[in-house]
Short mmCIF file of C-alpha atoms in Angstrom, two decimals:
data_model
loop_
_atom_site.label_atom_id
_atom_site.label_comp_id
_atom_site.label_asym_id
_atom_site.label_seq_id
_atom_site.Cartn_x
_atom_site.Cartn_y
_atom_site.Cartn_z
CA UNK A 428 22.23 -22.22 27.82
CA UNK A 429 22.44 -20.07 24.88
CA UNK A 430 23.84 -16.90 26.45
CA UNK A 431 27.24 -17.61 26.37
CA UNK A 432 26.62 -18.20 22.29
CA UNK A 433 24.47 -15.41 21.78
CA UNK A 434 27.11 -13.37 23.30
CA UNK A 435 29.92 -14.76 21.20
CA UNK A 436 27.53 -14.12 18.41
CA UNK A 437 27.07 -10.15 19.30
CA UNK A 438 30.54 -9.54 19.73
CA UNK A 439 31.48 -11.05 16.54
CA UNK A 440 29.43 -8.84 14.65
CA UNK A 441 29.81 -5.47 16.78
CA UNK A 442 33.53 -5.97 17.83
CA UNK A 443 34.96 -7.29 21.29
CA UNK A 444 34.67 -3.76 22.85
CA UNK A 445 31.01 -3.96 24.04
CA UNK A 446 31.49 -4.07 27.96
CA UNK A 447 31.36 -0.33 27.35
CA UNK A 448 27.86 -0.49 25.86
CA UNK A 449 25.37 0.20 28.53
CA UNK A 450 22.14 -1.50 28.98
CA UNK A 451 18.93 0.04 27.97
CA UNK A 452 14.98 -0.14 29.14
CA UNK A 453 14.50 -0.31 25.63
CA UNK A 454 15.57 -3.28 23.14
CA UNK A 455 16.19 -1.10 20.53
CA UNK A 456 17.52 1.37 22.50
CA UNK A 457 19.68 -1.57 23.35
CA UNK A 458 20.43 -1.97 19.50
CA UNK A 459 21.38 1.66 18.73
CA UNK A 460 23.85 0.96 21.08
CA UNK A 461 25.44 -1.94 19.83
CA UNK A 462 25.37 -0.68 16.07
CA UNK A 463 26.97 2.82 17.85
CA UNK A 464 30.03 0.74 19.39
CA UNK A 465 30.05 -1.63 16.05
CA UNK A 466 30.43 2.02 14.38
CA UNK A 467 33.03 2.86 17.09
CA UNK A 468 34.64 -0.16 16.93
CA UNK A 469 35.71 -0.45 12.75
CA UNK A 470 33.55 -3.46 12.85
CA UNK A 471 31.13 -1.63 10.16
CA UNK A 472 30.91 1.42 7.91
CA UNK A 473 29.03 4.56 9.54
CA UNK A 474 27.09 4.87 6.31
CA UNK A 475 22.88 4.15 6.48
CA UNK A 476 22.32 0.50 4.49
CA UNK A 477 25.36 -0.94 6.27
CA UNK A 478 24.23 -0.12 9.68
CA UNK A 479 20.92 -1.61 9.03
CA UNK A 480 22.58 -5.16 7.82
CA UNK A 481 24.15 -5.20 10.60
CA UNK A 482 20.77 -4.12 13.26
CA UNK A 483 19.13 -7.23 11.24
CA UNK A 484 21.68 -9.21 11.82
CA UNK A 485 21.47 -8.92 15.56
CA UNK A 486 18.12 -8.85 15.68
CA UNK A 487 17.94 -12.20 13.94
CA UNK A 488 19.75 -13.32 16.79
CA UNK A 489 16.50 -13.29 18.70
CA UNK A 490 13.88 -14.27 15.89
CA UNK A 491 13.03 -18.06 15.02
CA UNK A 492 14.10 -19.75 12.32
CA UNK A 493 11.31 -19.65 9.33
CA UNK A 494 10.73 -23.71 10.28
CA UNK A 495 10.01 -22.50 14.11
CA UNK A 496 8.05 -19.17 13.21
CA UNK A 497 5.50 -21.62 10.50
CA UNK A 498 5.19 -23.94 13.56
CA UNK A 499 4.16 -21.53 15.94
CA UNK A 500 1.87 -19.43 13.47
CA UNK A 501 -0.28 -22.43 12.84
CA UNK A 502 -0.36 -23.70 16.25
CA UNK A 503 -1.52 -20.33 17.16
CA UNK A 504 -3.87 -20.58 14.42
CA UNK A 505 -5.49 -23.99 15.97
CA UNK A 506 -6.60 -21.47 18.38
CA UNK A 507 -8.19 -18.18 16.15
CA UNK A 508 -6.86 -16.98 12.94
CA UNK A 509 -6.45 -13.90 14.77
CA UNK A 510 -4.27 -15.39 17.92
CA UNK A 511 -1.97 -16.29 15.21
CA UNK A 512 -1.52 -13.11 13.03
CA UNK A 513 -1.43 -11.19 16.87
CA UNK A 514 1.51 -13.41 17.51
CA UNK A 515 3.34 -12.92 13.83
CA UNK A 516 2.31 -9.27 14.29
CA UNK A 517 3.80 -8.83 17.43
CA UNK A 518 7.13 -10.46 16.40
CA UNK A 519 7.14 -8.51 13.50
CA UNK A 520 7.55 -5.43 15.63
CA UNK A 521 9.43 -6.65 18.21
CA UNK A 522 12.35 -7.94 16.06
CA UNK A 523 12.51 -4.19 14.06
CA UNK A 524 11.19 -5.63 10.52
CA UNK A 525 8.57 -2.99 10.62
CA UNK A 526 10.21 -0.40 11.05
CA UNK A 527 7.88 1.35 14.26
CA UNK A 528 10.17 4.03 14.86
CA UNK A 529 10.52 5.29 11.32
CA UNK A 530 6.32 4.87 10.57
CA UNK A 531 5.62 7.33 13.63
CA UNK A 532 7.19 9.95 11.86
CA UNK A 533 4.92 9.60 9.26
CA UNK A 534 2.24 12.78 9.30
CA UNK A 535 -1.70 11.40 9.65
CA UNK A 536 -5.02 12.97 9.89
CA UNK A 537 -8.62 12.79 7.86
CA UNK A 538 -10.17 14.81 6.00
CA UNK A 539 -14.09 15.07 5.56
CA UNK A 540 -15.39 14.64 2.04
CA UNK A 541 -18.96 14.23 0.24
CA UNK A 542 -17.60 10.38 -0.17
CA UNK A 543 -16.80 10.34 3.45
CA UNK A 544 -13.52 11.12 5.78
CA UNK A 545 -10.76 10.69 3.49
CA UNK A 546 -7.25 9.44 5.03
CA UNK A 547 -3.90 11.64 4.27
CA UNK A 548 -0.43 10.18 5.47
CA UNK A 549 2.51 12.07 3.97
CA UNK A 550 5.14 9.28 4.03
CA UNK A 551 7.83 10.19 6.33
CA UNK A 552 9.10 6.47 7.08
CA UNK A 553 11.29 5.18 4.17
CA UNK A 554 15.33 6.42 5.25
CA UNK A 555 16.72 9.00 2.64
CA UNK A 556 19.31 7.47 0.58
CA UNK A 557 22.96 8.65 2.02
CA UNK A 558 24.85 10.19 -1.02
CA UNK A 559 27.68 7.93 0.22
CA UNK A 560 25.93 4.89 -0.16
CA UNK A 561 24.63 5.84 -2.80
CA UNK A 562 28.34 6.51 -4.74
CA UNK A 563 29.24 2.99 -3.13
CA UNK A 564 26.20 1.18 -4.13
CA UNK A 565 27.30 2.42 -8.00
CA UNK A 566 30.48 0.66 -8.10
CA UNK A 567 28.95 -2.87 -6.05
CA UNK A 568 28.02 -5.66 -8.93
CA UNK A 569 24.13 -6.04 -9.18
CA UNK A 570 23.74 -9.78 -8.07
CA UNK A 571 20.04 -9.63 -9.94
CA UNK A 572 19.86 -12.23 -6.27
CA UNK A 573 16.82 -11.88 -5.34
CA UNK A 574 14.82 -11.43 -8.27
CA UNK A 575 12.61 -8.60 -6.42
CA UNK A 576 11.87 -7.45 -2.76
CA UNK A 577 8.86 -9.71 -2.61
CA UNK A 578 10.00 -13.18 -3.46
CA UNK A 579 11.07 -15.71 -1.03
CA UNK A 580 14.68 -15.19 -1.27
CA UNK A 581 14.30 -12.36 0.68
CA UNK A 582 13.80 -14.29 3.93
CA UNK A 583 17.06 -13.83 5.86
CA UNK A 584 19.37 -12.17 3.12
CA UNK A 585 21.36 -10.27 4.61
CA UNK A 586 21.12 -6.98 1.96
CA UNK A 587 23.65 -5.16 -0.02
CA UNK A 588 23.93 -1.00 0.00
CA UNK A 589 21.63 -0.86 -2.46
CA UNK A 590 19.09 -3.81 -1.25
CA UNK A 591 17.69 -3.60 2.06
CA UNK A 592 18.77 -6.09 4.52
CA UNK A 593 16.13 -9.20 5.37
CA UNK A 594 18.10 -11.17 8.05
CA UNK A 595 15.43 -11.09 10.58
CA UNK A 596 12.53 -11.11 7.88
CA UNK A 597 10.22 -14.49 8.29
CA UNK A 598 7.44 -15.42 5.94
CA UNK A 599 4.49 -17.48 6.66
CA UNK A 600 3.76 -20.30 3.90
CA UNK A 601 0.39 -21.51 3.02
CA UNK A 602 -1.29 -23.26 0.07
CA UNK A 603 -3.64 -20.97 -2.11
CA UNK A 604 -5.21 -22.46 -5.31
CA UNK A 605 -2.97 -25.78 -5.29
CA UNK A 606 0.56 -23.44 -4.87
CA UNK A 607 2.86 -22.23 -2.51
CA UNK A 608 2.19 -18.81 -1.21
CA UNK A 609 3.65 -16.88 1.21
CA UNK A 610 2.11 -14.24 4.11
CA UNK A 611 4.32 -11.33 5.76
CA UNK A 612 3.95 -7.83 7.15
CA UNK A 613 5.12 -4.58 5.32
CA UNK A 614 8.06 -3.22 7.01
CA UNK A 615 7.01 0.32 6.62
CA UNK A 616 3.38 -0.74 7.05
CA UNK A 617 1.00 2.18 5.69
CA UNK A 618 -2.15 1.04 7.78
CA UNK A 619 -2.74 -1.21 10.85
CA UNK A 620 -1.37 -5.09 10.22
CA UNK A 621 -0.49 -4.01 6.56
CA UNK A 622 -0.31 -7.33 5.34
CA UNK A 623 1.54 -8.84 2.35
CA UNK A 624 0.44 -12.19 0.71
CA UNK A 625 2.78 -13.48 -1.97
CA UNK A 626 3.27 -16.06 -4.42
CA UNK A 627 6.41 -17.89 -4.15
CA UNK A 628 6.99 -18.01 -7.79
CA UNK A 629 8.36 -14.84 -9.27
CA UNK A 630 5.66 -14.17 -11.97
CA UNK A 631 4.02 -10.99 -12.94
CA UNK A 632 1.19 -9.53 -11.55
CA UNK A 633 -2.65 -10.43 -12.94
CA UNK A 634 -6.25 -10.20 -12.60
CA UNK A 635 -8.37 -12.82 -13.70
CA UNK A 636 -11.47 -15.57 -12.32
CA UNK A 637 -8.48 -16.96 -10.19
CA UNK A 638 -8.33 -13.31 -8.68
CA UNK A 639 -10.89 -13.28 -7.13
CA UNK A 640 -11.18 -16.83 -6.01
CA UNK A 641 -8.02 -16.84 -4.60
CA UNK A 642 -9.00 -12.86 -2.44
CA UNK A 643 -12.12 -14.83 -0.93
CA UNK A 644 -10.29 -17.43 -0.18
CA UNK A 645 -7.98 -15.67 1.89
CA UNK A 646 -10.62 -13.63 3.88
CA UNK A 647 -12.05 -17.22 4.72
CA UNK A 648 -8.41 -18.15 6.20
CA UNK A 649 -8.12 -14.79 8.07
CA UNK A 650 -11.46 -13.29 8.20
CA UNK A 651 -10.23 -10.65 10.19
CA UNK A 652 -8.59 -8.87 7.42
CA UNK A 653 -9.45 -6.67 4.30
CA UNK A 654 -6.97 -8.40 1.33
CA UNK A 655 -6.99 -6.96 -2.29
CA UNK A 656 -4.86 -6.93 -5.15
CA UNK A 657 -3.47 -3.84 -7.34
CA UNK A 658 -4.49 -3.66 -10.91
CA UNK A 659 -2.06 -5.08 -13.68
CA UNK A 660 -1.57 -2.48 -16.15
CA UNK A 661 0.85 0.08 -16.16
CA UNK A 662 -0.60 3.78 -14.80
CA UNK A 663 -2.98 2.49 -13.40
CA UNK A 664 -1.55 0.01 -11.39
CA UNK A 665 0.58 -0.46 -8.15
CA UNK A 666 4.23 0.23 -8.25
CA UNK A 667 5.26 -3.97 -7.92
CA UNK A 668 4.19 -5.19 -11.16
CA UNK A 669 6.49 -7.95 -12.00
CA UNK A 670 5.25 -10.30 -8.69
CA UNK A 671 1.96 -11.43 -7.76
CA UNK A 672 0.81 -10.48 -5.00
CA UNK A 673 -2.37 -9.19 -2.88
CA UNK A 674 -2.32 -6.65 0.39
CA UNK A 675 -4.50 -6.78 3.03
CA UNK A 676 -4.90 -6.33 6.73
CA UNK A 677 -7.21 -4.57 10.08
CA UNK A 678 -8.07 -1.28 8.54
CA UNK A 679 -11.83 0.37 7.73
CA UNK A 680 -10.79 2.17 5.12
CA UNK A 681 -13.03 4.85 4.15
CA UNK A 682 -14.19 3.27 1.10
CA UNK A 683 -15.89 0.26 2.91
CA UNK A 684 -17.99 1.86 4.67
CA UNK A 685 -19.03 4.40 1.87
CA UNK A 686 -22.68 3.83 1.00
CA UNK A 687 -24.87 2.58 -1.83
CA UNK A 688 -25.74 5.08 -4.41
CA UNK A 689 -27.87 2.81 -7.16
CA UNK A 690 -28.71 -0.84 -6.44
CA UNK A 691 -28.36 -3.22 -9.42
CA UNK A 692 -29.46 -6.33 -10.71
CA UNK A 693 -26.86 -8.55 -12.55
CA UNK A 694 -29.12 -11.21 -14.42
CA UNK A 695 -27.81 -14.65 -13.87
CA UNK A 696 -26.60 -13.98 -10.00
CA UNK A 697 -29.80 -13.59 -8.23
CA UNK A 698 -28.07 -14.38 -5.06
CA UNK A 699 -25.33 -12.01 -5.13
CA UNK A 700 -26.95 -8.73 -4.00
CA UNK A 701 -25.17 -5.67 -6.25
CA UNK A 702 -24.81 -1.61 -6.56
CA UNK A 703 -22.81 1.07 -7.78
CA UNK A 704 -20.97 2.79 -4.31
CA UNK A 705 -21.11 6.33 -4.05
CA UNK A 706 -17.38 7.04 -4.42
CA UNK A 707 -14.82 9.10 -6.10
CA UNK A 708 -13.63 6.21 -8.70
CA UNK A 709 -16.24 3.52 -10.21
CA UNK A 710 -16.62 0.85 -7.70
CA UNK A 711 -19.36 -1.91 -8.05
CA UNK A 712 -20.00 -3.59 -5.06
CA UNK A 713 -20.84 -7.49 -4.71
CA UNK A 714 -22.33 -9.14 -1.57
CA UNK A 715 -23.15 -12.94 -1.51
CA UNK A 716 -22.87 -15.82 1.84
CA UNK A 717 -21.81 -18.13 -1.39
CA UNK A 718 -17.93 -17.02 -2.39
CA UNK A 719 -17.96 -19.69 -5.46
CA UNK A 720 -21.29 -17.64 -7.04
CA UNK A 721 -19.45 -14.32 -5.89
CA UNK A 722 -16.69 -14.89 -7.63
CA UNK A 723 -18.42 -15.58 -10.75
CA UNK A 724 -20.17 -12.49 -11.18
CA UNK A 725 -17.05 -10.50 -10.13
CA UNK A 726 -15.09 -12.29 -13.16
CA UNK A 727 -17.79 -11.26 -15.37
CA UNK A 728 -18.27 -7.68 -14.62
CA UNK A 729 -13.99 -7.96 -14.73
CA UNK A 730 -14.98 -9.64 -18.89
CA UNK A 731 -17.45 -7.37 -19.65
CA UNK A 732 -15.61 -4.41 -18.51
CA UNK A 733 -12.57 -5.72 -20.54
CA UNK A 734 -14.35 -5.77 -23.91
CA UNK A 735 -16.07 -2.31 -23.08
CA UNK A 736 -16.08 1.08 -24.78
CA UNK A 737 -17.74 3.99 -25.03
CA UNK A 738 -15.54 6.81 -26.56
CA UNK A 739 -18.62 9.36 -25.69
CA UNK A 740 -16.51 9.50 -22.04
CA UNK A 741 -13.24 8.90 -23.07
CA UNK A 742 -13.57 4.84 -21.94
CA UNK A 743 -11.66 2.73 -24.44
CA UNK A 744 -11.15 -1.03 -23.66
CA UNK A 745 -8.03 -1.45 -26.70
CA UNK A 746 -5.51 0.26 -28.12
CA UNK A 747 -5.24 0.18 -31.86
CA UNK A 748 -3.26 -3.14 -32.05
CA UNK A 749 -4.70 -4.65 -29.76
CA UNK A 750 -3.09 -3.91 -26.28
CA UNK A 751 -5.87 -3.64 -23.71
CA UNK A 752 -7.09 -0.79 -21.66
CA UNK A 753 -9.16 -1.88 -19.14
CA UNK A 754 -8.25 -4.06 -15.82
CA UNK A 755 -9.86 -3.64 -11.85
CA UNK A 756 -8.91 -3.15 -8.66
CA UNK A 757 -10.61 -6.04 -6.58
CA UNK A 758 -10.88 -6.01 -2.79
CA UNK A 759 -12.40 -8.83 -0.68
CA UNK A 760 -14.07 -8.36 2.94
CA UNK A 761 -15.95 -10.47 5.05
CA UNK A 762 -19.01 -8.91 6.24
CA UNK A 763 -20.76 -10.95 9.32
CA UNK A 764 -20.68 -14.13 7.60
CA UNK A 765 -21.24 -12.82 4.63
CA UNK A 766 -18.37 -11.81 1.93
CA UNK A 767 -18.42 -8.69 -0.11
CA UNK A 768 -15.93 -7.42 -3.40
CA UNK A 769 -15.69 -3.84 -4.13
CA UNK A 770 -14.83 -3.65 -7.71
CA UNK A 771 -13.18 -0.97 -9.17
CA UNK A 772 -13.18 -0.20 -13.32
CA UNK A 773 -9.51 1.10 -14.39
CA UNK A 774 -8.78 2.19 -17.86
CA UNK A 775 -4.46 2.91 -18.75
CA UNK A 776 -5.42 5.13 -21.87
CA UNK A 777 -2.95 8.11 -22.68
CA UNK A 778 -3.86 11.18 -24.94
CA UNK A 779 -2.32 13.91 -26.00
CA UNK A 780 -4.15 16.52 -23.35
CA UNK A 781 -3.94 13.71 -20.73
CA UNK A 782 -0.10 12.06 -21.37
CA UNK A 783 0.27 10.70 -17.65
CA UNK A 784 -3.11 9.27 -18.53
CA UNK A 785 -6.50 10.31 -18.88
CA UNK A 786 -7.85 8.50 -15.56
CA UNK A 787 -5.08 10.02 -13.71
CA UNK A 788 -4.02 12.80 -11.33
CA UNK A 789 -4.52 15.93 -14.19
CA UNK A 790 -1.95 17.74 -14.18
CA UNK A 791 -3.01 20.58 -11.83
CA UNK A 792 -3.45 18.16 -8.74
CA UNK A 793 0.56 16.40 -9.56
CA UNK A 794 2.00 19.09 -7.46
CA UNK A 795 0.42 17.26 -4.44
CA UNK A 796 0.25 13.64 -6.39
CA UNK A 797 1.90 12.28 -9.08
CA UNK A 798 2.20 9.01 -8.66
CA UNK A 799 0.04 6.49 -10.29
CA UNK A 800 -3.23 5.40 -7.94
CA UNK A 801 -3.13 1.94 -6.09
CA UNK A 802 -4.82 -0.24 -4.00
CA UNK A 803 -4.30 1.82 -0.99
CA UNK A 804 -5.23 4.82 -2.73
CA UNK A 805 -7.98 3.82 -4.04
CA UNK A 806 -9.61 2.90 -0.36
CA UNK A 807 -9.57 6.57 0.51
CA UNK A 808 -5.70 6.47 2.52
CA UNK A 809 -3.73 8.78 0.70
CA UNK A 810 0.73 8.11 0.82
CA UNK A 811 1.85 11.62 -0.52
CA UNK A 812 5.51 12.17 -0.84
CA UNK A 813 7.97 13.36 1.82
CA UNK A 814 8.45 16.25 -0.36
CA UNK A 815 5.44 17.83 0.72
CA UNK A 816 6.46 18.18 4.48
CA UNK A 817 8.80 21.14 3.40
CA UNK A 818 7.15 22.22 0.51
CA UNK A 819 3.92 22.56 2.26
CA UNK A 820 5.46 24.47 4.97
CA UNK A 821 6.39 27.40 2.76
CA UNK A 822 2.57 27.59 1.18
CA UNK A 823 1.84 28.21 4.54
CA UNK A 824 4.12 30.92 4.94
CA UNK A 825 3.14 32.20 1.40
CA UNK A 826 -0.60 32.24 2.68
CA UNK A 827 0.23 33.93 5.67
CA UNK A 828 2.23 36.64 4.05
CA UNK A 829 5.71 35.51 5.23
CA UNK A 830 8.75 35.17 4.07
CA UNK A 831 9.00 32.12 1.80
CA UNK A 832 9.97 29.71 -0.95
CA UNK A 833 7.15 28.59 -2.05
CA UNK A 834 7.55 26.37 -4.93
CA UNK A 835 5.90 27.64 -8.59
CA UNK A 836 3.83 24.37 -8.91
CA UNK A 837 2.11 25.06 -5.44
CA UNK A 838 2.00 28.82 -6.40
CA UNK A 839 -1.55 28.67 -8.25
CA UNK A 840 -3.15 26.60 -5.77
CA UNK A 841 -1.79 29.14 -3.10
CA UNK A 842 -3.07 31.78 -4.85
CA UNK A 843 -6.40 30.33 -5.69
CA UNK A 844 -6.73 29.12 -1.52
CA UNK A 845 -5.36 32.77 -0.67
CA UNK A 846 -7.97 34.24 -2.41
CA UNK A 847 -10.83 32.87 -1.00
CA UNK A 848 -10.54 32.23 2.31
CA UNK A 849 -9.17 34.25 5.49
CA UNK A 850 -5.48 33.12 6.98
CA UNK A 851 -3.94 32.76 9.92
CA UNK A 852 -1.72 31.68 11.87
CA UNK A 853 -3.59 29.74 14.32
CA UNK A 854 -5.60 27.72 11.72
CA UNK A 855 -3.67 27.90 8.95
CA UNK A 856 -2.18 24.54 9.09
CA UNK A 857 -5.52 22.90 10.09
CA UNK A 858 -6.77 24.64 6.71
CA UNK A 859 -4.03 24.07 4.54
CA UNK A 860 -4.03 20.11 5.86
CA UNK A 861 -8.17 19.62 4.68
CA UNK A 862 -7.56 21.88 1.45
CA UNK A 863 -4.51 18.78 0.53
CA UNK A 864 -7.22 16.26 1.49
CA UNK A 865 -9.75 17.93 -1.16
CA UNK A 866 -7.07 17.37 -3.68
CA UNK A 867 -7.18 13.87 -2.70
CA UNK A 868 -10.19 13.79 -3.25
CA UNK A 869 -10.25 15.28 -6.65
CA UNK A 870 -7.20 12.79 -7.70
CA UNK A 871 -9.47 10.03 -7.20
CA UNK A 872 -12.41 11.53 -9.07
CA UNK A 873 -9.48 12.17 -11.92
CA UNK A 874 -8.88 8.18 -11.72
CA UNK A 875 -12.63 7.74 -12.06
CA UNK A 876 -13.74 6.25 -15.21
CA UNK A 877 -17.44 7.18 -14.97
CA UNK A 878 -17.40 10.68 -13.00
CA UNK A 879 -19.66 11.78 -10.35
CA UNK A 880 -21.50 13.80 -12.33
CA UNK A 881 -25.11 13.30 -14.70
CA UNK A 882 -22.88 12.33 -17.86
CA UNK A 883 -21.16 9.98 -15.68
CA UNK A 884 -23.47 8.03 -13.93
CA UNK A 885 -25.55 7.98 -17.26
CA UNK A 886 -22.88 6.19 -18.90
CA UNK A 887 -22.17 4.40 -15.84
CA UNK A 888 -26.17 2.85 -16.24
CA UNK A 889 -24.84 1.69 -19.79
CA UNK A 890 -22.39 0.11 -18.54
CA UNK A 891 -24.57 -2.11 -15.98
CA UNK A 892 -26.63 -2.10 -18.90
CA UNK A 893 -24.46 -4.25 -20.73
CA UNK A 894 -23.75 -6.82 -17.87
#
């Protein structure tokens, strides 16, 4: 009964002339189509952001309304946590708001490391701004509607040129903590059911006892997933500051299944079984069956670590009026029945030898990372820039004595790599791939605040010491 409408509905939005569209297998094969005769037809500008209103327009056509996709989410739910976030997964895909096609062109592989096999994505997915839409996006009035990509507004807006377009975007809502939240996927996911969980108030970002209350919480209503939260500080946190939110999702990232270096006793939690995890950055890691104790020891190593300094290792937890230093990256896991929270110590401080900060990338690893550390990051799944595809491609060349244009910032890295060890060109890109993942590898030991090293973990002990 709706197939007359639908139709109706199509060729409003492509133009009348789409008898000379021809089916494909594919549905969005099927959609290139349509947005190829809408193109053809006048009915919308060839130019990148208006061609993807108009594919989530159409494919809104075929997505439930938010009321319908809640109702179906938690009657899937009645049945596993898991049949119902299989379900919203799988519609997620189906209706293009992940963006499949676009995340298989990303570039993946591991990398083996003393702290384990190390993940390396170079981030291929996100479209490359058109300079045209970029010119028209300059001249279009900024609405300041909605507030940011992750608040509720989003769901069905149907974007501007320079907003992307949410039409066939549903959240999931759910009570955390007495308020409103909401649950969605990433549409250009980094790892497998990259989840996001958001508050539906626009408020900034912010670590505290709630935190980690409200992370345990969540792996008790989907106990399948990982969920954590970036820090809140500037530098050292993720790149959406100004909403709360958390991430999570079905990944083993590399850093939960790193081992236990020193086991530690936290007086007061007898119950909550503790250690320091042999790891790049400064992790403490919390086990307990009993979340509510849990929690309480994670909020005070996160108030002990606030109020901590010792300027012997460059850890500082104030600046000089005040301002604070020192925040952590919290992520929550079930393990068996049990729940576990890796904790890891940040510090934002700047100096003069260190002014992109002194816990991280130095600046002889920023021609391969730049960007502050996050969440993701710090799990051991490294999103390096698309730059690096090309660039990358002429080290190669430079190591293999060809022709090039190697850029200077890669040049003394190059040189360094060319000088001690043999090139060619059947392994050279296997090579050159592990040598970016030991980079990684030191970027994260940059972001550590106690390093792996005898100094380190001594001043590491006095910081357990003072717990």
């Amino acid at each position: 009964m709706d197939r007359v409408y639908l139709i109706n509905r199509v060729r409003n939005l492509v133009g009348d002339a789409t008898q000379s569209i021809p089916a494909q297998a594919d549905p969005l094969d099927n959609l290139d189509a349509l947005v190829a005769g809408a193109v053809e037809n006048g009915a919308v500008d060839d130019l990148g952001p208006a061609k993807q209103i108009l594919e989530a327009e159409l494919m809104a056509l075929g997505t439930p309304t938010p009321s319908e996709a809640n109702a179906k989410f938690w009657d899937e739910y009645q049945t596993s946590p898991k049949a119902a976030t299989d379900w919203f997964f799988q519609l997620s895909r189906a209706n293009n708001y992940i963006q499949t096609r676009a995340i298989a062109k990303n570039i993946g592989y591991t990398t083996p490391t003393e702290y384990g096999n190390l993940e390396i994505t170079i981030n291929l997915s996100k479209p490359e701004k058109d300079p045209k839409a970029i010119a028209a996006a300059a001249h279009a009035a900024k609405s300041g509607y909605p507030a940011c990509q992750l608040c509720m507004e989003n769901e069905g807006y149907a974007g501007r040129l320079d907003y992307p377009a949410r039409a066939n975007h549903r959240i999931i809502r759910f009570g955390l903590a007495g308020k409103t939240w909401g649950f969605q996927y990433s549409p250009y996911a980094y790892f497998n059911e990259h989840a996001i969980f958001l508050d539906a108030v626009h408020e900034p970002m912010h670590i505290n006892a709630q935190t980690f209350t409200n992370l345990l919480d969540l792996t008790t209503m989907f106990p399948h997933y990982m969920v954590g939260s970036n820090a809140d500080l500037p530098i050292v946190g993720g790149s959406m500051l100004a909403h709360e939110h958390y991430q999570g999702g079905r990944h083993d990232f590399a850093m939960a299944k790193a081992s236990i270096q020193k086991a530690i006793t936290i007086p007061g939690f007898d119950d909550v079984e503790a250690g320091i995890v042999h790891w790049p950055m400064s992790v403490i890691r919390l086990t307990s069956s009993d979340r509510t104790t849990l929690a309480q020891a994670a909020e005070h190593v996160r108030a002990t670590w606030a109020d901590y300094s010792d300027e012997s290792v460059s850890v500082k937890a104030h600046a000089e009026d005040g301002t604070p230093h020192h925040t952590i990256t919290p992520i929550a896991r079930r393990v068996g029945d049990a729940y576990q929270l890796d904790l890891v110590l940040r510090d934002n401080q700047t100096s003069a030898q260190y002014p992109d900060g002194i816990f991280h990338p130095h600046q002889d690893v920023q021609h391969i990372k730049k960007e502050n550390i996050g969440l993701i990051e710090v799990m051991g799944l490294a999103i390096l820039p698309a730059r690096l595809l090309t660039e990358l491609a002429e080290v190669q060349k430079y190591l293999l004595d060809e022709p090039n244009h190697i850029a200077d910032m890669h040049k003394p890295w190059a040189d360094e790599l060319k000088a001690t060890q043999t090139w060619t060109a059947d392994t050279a890109q296997a090579q050159l791939r592990q040598e970016v993942g030991k980079v990684f590898a030191r970027v994260l030991e940059d972001a550590g605040v106690f390093k792996q090293n005898d100094e380190g973990l001594a001043a590491f002990d006095r910081f357990i010491a003072a717990l």
